[in-house]
Amino acid sequence: MLQTLALTHFRSYENGLFEFKPGVNIIVGANASGKTNLLEAIHYIATMKGFRAHDKDLVAFASDWFRLEAMTDDGVRVAKYRLEPLQKTMDIDGETKKRLSSTHSLPIVVFEPDHMLLLGREPERRRSYMDAILSLTTPSYKSDLLAYKRALAQRNRLLKQESFSSEQLFVWDIQLSQKAGVIATARHALVQRLNTICEEKYQSISASKEPLVITYESNLKLDSYADDLLTYLRDNVVKDRMRGFTGAGAHRDDMQVVLKNTDARVSASRGETRSIILALKIAELELLHEQTGKRPLLLLDDVFSELDGSRRRALAEALQDYQTFLTTTDADVAVDHFSHYNIIPIQKD
């Protein structure tokens, strides 16, 4: 649990000190008052990165550094960042770290209005959704994903050159296919777990008995993914070179959601879509709790106003066991759904 958070030169906060309670903390303020910046600070102290902005953009205007200090149930955490010379550290009970492993990160779930587009036509959103969960629950996943992205960038760079040797390309083909196999296997296992959880959540939220099925979607067989990708890369060099990028791999896969035996990405109504996304977010909370043994922090950035009454009630019921930070311009939208809550007013400068 997060007990206190002090901000110095962080976004719109020259100085700020906040105290939080277990359960629901309702952060109330006008637009552009700094509500989301506070959530960004909470996310940073938990994971050593923001959920929207790059590190350099988290520094307050006319400053070249920021500092966050938090008291949690596990001890004191101090994040420090400086632009010139570049320095980025996190002190956890006096031990300095330059990056956080999944062991030292605090599990955290973000739910913001953009996530309502999760079932849109951009598969990158769904890949990012899977990757974010796995980066917090699987110790080696983040490094495997970074290695995959580096290999993909190097291979695509070669494809754009006027000439290159088959040996040069083969080096990256091997790395790409091996890491892709690891990533696809992890994502598939995650999607199977989501599929187990989400149908019941969806039916409860939507008050329906419609079947919901979630699968991992790829043009490659999952039981021979690395070998099949290596074969594809070898056999499609000319095609990949003509289009200037690699046409298969983990960066092309997707998560498919089927509702009533139809692809929800193209057929779900607005209400059905919101119920599915809410079910996925609740499942994300439960999965992180299950995998890490810690109750995740939940950040709700102006999302309550995006939901109708029944979905607000479903979300309120799901998050009652988690420390929650909810931003809103109107506290009345939220308070009726909780028996206990802490109001944190934010004054616009």
Short mmCIF file of C-alpha atoms in Angstrom, two decimals:
data_model
loop_
_atom_site.label_atom_id
_atom_site.label_comp_id
_atom_site.label_asym_id
_atom_site.label_seq_id
_atom_site.Cartn_x
_atom_site.Cartn_y
_atom_site.Cartn_z
CA MET A 1 0.00 0.00 0.00
CA LEU A 2 1.14 3.53 -0.76
CA GLN A 3 0.95 5.71 2.36
CA THR A 4 2.56 9.03 1.39
CA LEU A 5 4.11 10.59 -1.70
CA ALA A 6 6.23 13.74 -1.88
CA LEU A 7 6.86 15.37 -5.29
CA THR A 8 9.57 17.90 -6.12
CA HIS A 9 9.88 19.49 -9.59
CA PHE A 10 7.62 16.82 -11.06
CA ARG A 11 5.43 17.99 -13.95
CA SER A 12 3.13 20.71 -12.59
CA TYR A 13 4.27 20.18 -9.00
CA GLU A 14 7.12 22.30 -7.69
CA ASN A 15 6.43 20.73 -4.32
CA GLY A 16 3.62 18.50 -3.19
CA LEU A 17 2.90 16.11 -0.35
CA PHE A 18 -0.01 13.67 -0.34
CA GLU A 19 -1.30 11.16 2.16
CA PHE A 20 -3.29 8.16 0.97
CA LYS A 21 -5.64 5.72 2.63
CA PRO A 22 -6.36 2.06 2.03
CA GLY A 23 -9.25 1.55 -0.37
CA VAL A 24 -10.41 4.32 -2.68
CA ASN A 25 -8.62 7.68 -2.91
CA ILE A 26 -10.69 10.10 -5.01
CA ILE A 27 -8.53 12.83 -6.54
CA VAL A 28 -10.79 15.77 -7.39
CA GLY A 29 -9.92 18.85 -9.40
CA ALA A 30 -10.63 20.91 -12.49
CA ASN A 31 -9.19 19.98 -15.87
CA ALA A 32 -5.45 20.72 -16.12
CA SER A 33 -5.15 20.97 -12.34
CA GLY A 34 -2.56 18.18 -12.07
CA LYS A 35 -4.71 15.12 -11.31
CA THR A 36 -3.13 12.96 -14.01
CA ASN A 37 0.34 14.24 -13.07
CA LEU A 38 -0.21 12.83 -9.58
CA LEU A 39 -1.17 9.47 -11.07
CA GLU A 40 1.94 9.66 -13.25
CA ALA A 41 4.05 10.15 -10.10
CA ILE A 42 2.41 7.15 -8.42
CA HIS A 43 3.12 5.03 -11.50
CA TYR A 44 6.73 6.24 -11.57
CA ILE A 45 7.42 5.45 -7.92
CA ALA A 46 5.99 1.97 -8.51
CA THR A 47 7.71 1.11 -11.79
CA MET A 48 10.40 3.77 -12.46
CA LYS A 49 8.54 5.08 -15.50
CA GLY A 50 5.42 7.09 -16.26
CA PHE A 51 2.42 5.60 -18.03
CA ARG A 52 2.07 8.46 -20.54
CA ALA A 53 5.13 10.70 -20.73
CA HIS A 54 8.82 10.02 -21.31
CA ASP A 55 11.16 10.59 -18.38
CA LYS A 56 12.48 13.91 -19.68
CA ASP A 57 8.94 15.23 -20.00
CA LEU A 58 8.22 14.54 -16.34
CA VAL A 59 10.63 17.26 -15.23
CA ALA A 60 8.91 20.48 -14.20
CA PHE A 61 9.26 23.49 -16.47
CA ALA A 62 12.49 25.50 -15.92
CA SER A 63 14.04 22.64 -13.92
CA ASP A 64 16.44 19.88 -14.92
CA TRP A 65 15.58 17.31 -12.23
CA PHE A 66 12.78 15.79 -10.21
CA ARG A 67 12.51 13.77 -7.03
CA LEU A 68 9.78 11.51 -5.65
CA GLU A 69 9.74 10.03 -2.17
CA ALA A 70 7.15 7.53 -1.02
CA MET A 71 6.39 5.58 2.10
CA THR A 72 4.90 2.17 1.38
CA ASP A 73 4.11 -0.88 3.48
CA ASP A 74 7.43 -2.28 2.23
CA GLY A 75 9.52 0.76 3.22
CA VAL A 76 10.82 3.99 1.70
CA ARG A 77 11.26 4.50 -2.06
CA VAL A 78 13.07 7.53 -3.51
CA ALA A 79 13.16 8.16 -7.27
CA LYS A 80 15.64 10.71 -8.64
CA TYR A 81 16.05 11.89 -12.21
CA ARG A 82 18.39 14.52 -13.68
CA LEU A 83 18.66 15.68 -17.28
CA GLU A 84 22.27 16.96 -17.36
CA PRO A 85 24.25 14.83 -16.81
CA LEU A 86 21.63 12.13 -17.25
CA GLN A 87 20.98 10.29 -14.00
CA LYS A 88 18.11 8.01 -13.10
CA THR A 89 17.99 6.01 -9.87
CA MET A 90 15.59 4.50 -7.40
CA ASP A 91 16.55 4.03 -3.75
CA ILE A 92 14.59 1.28 -2.01
CA ASP A 93 15.30 1.29 1.71
CA GLY A 94 18.73 2.76 1.02
CA GLU A 95 19.68 0.40 -1.80
CA THR A 96 20.24 2.27 -5.08
CA LYS A 97 19.02 0.74 -8.34
CA LYS A 98 19.38 2.03 -11.90
CA ARG A 99 16.48 -0.08 -13.13
CA LEU A 100 13.75 -2.10 -11.48
CA SER A 101 13.22 -5.79 -11.95
CA SER A 102 9.72 -7.21 -11.67
CA THR A 103 10.68 -8.21 -8.11
CA HIS A 104 11.26 -4.60 -7.05
CA SER A 105 8.43 -3.02 -9.05
CA LEU A 106 5.10 -2.52 -7.35
CA PRO A 107 2.33 -4.17 -9.39
CA ILE A 108 0.08 -1.51 -10.84
CA VAL A 109 -2.89 -1.38 -13.21
CA VAL A 110 -3.84 1.73 -15.18
CA PHE A 111 -7.30 2.30 -16.61
CA GLU A 112 -7.78 5.45 -18.68
CA PRO A 113 -10.20 6.52 -21.42
CA ASP A 114 -7.76 5.53 -24.20
CA HIS A 115 -8.10 1.94 -23.05
CA MET A 116 -11.67 2.02 -24.30
CA LEU A 117 -10.01 1.71 -27.73
CA LEU A 118 -8.40 -1.61 -26.83
CA LEU A 119 -10.71 -3.47 -29.20
CA GLY A 120 -10.13 -1.02 -32.04
CA ARG A 121 -8.42 -1.79 -35.32
CA GLU A 122 -4.88 -1.20 -34.01
CA PRO A 123 -3.43 -4.56 -32.86
CA GLU A 124 -0.49 -2.68 -31.32
CA ARG A 125 -2.78 -1.68 -28.44
CA ARG A 126 -3.53 -5.33 -27.64
CA ARG A 127 0.11 -6.37 -27.97
CA SER A 128 1.06 -3.58 -25.57
CA TYR A 129 -1.67 -4.72 -23.18
CA MET A 130 -0.25 -8.26 -23.11
CA ASP A 131 3.36 -7.05 -22.89
CA ALA A 132 2.62 -4.71 -19.98
CA ILE A 133 1.13 -7.51 -17.89
CA LEU A 134 3.91 -9.96 -18.72
CA SER A 135 6.62 -7.39 -17.96
CA LEU A 136 5.28 -7.18 -14.41
CA THR A 137 4.67 -10.91 -13.88
CA THR A 138 7.51 -12.64 -15.75
CA PRO A 139 11.05 -11.71 -14.62
CA SER A 140 12.80 -12.17 -17.99
CA TYR A 141 10.00 -11.00 -20.28
CA LYS A 142 10.98 -7.34 -20.50
CA SER A 143 14.57 -8.15 -21.52
CA ASP A 144 13.36 -10.75 -24.04
CA LEU A 145 10.99 -8.19 -25.56
CA LEU A 146 13.74 -5.54 -25.79
CA ALA A 147 16.09 -8.06 -27.42
CA TYR A 148 13.38 -8.96 -29.92
CA LYS A 149 12.75 -5.31 -30.79
CA ARG A 150 16.49 -4.69 -31.28
CA ALA A 151 16.82 -7.71 -33.57
CA LEU A 152 13.74 -6.62 -35.53
CA ALA A 153 15.12 -3.09 -35.96
CA GLN A 154 18.48 -4.43 -37.17
CA ARG A 155 16.85 -6.83 -39.63
CA ASN A 156 14.57 -4.11 -41.00
CA ARG A 157 17.57 -1.80 -41.34
CA LEU A 158 19.38 -4.43 -43.41
CA LEU A 159 16.31 -4.96 -45.62
CA LYS A 160 16.41 -1.28 -46.57
CA GLN A 161 20.08 -1.35 -47.61
CA GLU A 162 21.06 -1.70 -51.25
CA SER A 163 23.08 -4.82 -50.55
CA PHE A 164 23.81 -7.19 -47.70
CA SER A 165 25.08 -10.73 -47.29
CA SER A 166 22.90 -13.71 -46.39
CA GLU A 167 25.20 -14.28 -43.42
CA GLN A 168 24.45 -10.79 -42.07
CA LEU A 169 20.71 -11.40 -42.33
CA PHE A 170 20.90 -14.91 -40.87
CA VAL A 171 22.41 -13.61 -37.63
CA TRP A 172 19.35 -11.45 -37.01
CA ASP A 173 16.96 -14.13 -38.30
CA ILE A 174 18.20 -16.51 -35.60
CA GLN A 175 17.92 -13.95 -32.80
CA LEU A 176 14.53 -12.74 -34.00
CA SER A 177 12.98 -16.20 -34.28
CA GLN A 178 14.32 -17.41 -30.92
CA LYS A 179 13.05 -14.41 -28.99
CA ALA A 180 9.76 -14.41 -30.91
CA GLY A 181 9.16 -18.00 -29.80
CA VAL A 182 9.66 -17.03 -26.15
CA ILE A 183 7.38 -14.00 -26.46
CA ALA A 184 4.60 -15.82 -28.30
CA THR A 185 4.64 -18.69 -25.80
CA ALA A 186 4.34 -16.28 -22.85
CA ARG A 187 1.58 -14.27 -24.52
CA HIS A 188 -0.35 -17.42 -25.40
CA ALA A 189 -0.22 -18.64 -21.78
CA LEU A 190 -1.42 -15.22 -20.60
CA VAL A 191 -4.31 -15.18 -23.07
CA GLN A 192 -5.37 -18.67 -21.97
CA ARG A 193 -5.53 -17.41 -18.38
CA LEU A 194 -7.47 -14.30 -19.45
CA ASN A 195 -9.88 -16.51 -21.35
CA THR A 196 -10.53 -18.52 -18.20
CA ILE A 197 -11.28 -15.43 -16.11
CA CYS A 198 -13.00 -13.01 -18.48
CA GLU A 199 -16.13 -14.81 -19.60
CA GLU A 200 -17.54 -14.94 -16.07
CA LYS A 201 -16.53 -11.30 -15.45
CA TYR A 202 -18.12 -10.17 -18.71
CA GLN A 203 -21.37 -12.02 -18.06
CA SER A 204 -21.59 -10.55 -14.57
CA ILE A 205 -20.92 -7.00 -15.78
CA SER A 206 -23.26 -7.17 -18.75
CA ALA A 207 -25.95 -9.27 -17.03
CA SER A 208 -25.95 -11.65 -20.00
CA LYS A 209 -25.01 -15.23 -20.74
CA GLU A 210 -23.31 -14.50 -24.06
CA PRO A 211 -20.16 -16.61 -24.62
CA LEU A 212 -16.84 -14.72 -24.64
CA VAL A 213 -13.68 -16.35 -25.97
CA ILE A 214 -10.18 -14.84 -26.04
CA THR A 215 -7.41 -16.38 -28.16
CA TYR A 216 -3.89 -15.57 -29.29
CA GLU A 217 -3.89 -14.86 -33.01
CA SER A 218 -0.87 -15.63 -35.18
CA ASN A 219 -0.11 -16.92 -38.65
CA LEU A 220 2.51 -19.21 -37.10
CA LYS A 221 1.92 -22.42 -35.13
CA LEU A 222 2.52 -21.88 -31.45
CA ASP A 223 4.03 -25.33 -30.85
CA SER A 224 6.72 -24.70 -33.49
CA TYR A 225 6.74 -20.89 -33.54
CA ALA A 226 10.50 -20.23 -33.57
CA ASP A 227 11.23 -22.83 -36.27
CA ASP A 228 8.31 -21.74 -38.43
CA LEU A 229 9.33 -18.08 -38.17
CA LEU A 230 12.91 -18.90 -39.12
CA THR A 231 11.62 -20.73 -42.18
CA TYR A 232 9.40 -17.78 -43.09
CA LEU A 233 12.28 -15.30 -42.74
CA ARG A 234 14.48 -17.42 -44.99
CA ASP A 235 11.81 -17.98 -47.64
CA ASN A 236 10.46 -14.42 -47.80
CA VAL A 237 13.58 -12.27 -47.99
CA VAL A 238 12.61 -10.87 -51.41
CA LYS A 239 9.08 -10.04 -50.29
CA ASP A 240 10.25 -8.47 -47.03
CA ARG A 241 12.87 -6.46 -48.89
CA MET A 242 10.31 -5.12 -51.35
CA ARG A 243 8.10 -3.80 -48.56
CA GLY A 244 11.03 -2.78 -46.36
CA PHE A 245 10.01 -4.56 -43.16
CA THR A 246 9.64 -8.03 -41.64
CA GLY A 247 6.19 -9.40 -42.41
CA ALA A 248 5.81 -12.03 -39.67
CA GLY A 249 6.70 -12.46 -36.03
CA ALA A 250 5.57 -11.43 -32.57
CA HIS A 251 5.22 -7.82 -33.74
CA ARG A 252 2.44 -8.91 -36.12
CA ASP A 253 0.44 -11.12 -33.73
CA ASP A 254 -2.78 -10.12 -32.02
CA MET A 255 -5.22 -10.99 -29.25
CA GLN A 256 -8.64 -11.88 -30.60
CA VAL A 257 -11.85 -11.43 -28.61
CA VAL A 258 -14.90 -13.34 -29.86
CA LEU A 259 -18.35 -12.46 -28.53
CA LYS A 260 -21.40 -14.46 -29.60
CA ASN A 261 -19.13 -16.35 -32.06
CA THR A 262 -18.20 -13.11 -33.85
CA ASP A 263 -15.02 -11.02 -33.75
CA ALA A 264 -15.75 -8.37 -31.13
CA ARG A 265 -13.28 -5.99 -32.77
CA VAL A 266 -15.72 -5.40 -35.59
CA SER A 267 -19.14 -6.43 -34.25
CA ALA A 268 -19.39 -5.51 -30.56
CA SER A 269 -21.68 -2.65 -29.64
CA ARG A 270 -20.42 0.30 -27.60
CA GLY A 271 -21.87 -1.17 -24.41
CA GLU A 272 -20.53 -4.66 -25.14
CA THR A 273 -17.09 -3.21 -25.85
CA ARG A 274 -17.01 -1.38 -22.53
CA SER A 275 -18.08 -4.50 -20.67
CA ILE A 276 -15.34 -6.54 -22.35
CA ILE A 277 -12.65 -3.97 -21.55
CA LEU A 278 -13.85 -3.70 -17.97
CA ALA A 279 -13.70 -7.50 -17.67
CA LEU A 280 -10.13 -7.47 -19.06
CA LYS A 281 -9.05 -4.79 -16.59
CA ILE A 282 -10.55 -6.66 -13.63
CA ALA A 283 -8.84 -9.82 -14.88
CA GLU A 284 -5.56 -7.89 -15.09
CA LEU A 285 -5.91 -6.92 -11.41
CA GLU A 286 -6.52 -10.52 -10.38
CA LEU A 287 -3.68 -11.88 -12.51
CA LEU A 288 -1.13 -9.45 -11.12
CA HIS A 289 -2.25 -10.27 -7.59
CA GLU A 290 -2.05 -13.99 -8.35
CA GLN A 291 1.37 -13.84 -10.04
CA THR A 292 3.15 -11.38 -7.74
CA GLY A 293 1.53 -12.18 -4.41
CA LYS A 294 0.97 -8.43 -3.94
CA ARG A 295 -2.24 -6.47 -4.34
CA PRO A 296 -1.76 -4.13 -7.31
CA LEU A 297 -2.33 -0.40 -7.07
CA LEU A 298 -5.14 0.69 -9.39
CA LEU A 299 -5.05 4.02 -11.23
CA LEU A 300 -8.34 5.18 -12.76
CA ASP A 301 -7.74 8.33 -14.78
CA ASP A 302 -11.10 10.02 -15.36
CA VAL A 303 -12.58 6.70 -16.42
CA PHE A 304 -15.61 6.57 -14.10
CA SER A 305 -17.38 9.18 -16.20
CA GLU A 306 -16.92 6.89 -19.23
CA LEU A 307 -19.04 4.15 -17.63
CA ASP A 308 -22.76 3.93 -16.99
CA GLY A 309 -24.30 3.04 -13.64
CA SER A 310 -24.17 -0.77 -13.89
CA ARG A 311 -20.57 -0.78 -15.07
CA ARG A 312 -19.56 1.68 -12.36
CA ARG A 313 -21.09 -0.65 -9.79
CA ALA A 314 -19.28 -3.65 -11.28
CA LEU A 315 -15.95 -1.82 -11.19
CA ALA A 316 -16.55 -0.55 -7.65
CA GLU A 317 -17.26 -4.09 -6.47
CA ALA A 318 -14.13 -5.47 -8.15
CA LEU A 319 -11.75 -2.88 -6.74
CA GLN A 320 -12.92 -2.93 -3.12
CA ASP A 321 -9.93 -5.12 -2.14
CA TYR A 322 -7.36 -2.89 -3.88
CA GLN A 323 -5.89 0.52 -3.10
CA THR A 324 -7.32 2.74 -5.82
CA PHE A 325 -6.51 6.24 -7.05
CA LEU A 326 -9.40 7.69 -9.02
CA THR A 327 -9.35 11.09 -10.71
CA THR A 328 -12.48 13.04 -11.49
CA THR A 329 -13.72 16.59 -11.96
CA ASP A 330 -16.89 15.73 -10.05
CA ALA A 331 -16.61 13.71 -6.84
CA ASP A 332 -20.35 13.01 -6.86
CA VAL A 333 -19.84 10.75 -9.88
CA ALA A 334 -17.78 8.39 -7.71
CA VAL A 335 -18.65 8.71 -4.03
CA ASP A 336 -22.09 7.12 -4.29
CA HIS A 337 -20.46 3.82 -5.29
CA PHE A 338 -18.18 3.49 -2.25
CA SER A 339 -18.92 3.19 1.45
CA HIS A 340 -15.42 4.32 2.44
CA TYR A 341 -13.24 6.75 0.51
CA ASN A 342 -10.63 9.45 0.91
CA ILE A 343 -11.11 12.76 -0.93
CA ILE A 344 -7.93 14.48 -2.18
CA PRO A 345 -8.67 17.95 -3.58
CA ILE A 346 -6.30 19.34 -6.21
CA GLN A 347 -6.23 23.12 -6.59
CA LYS A 348 -5.40 24.51 -10.01
CA ASP A 349 -2.45 26.92 -9.91
#
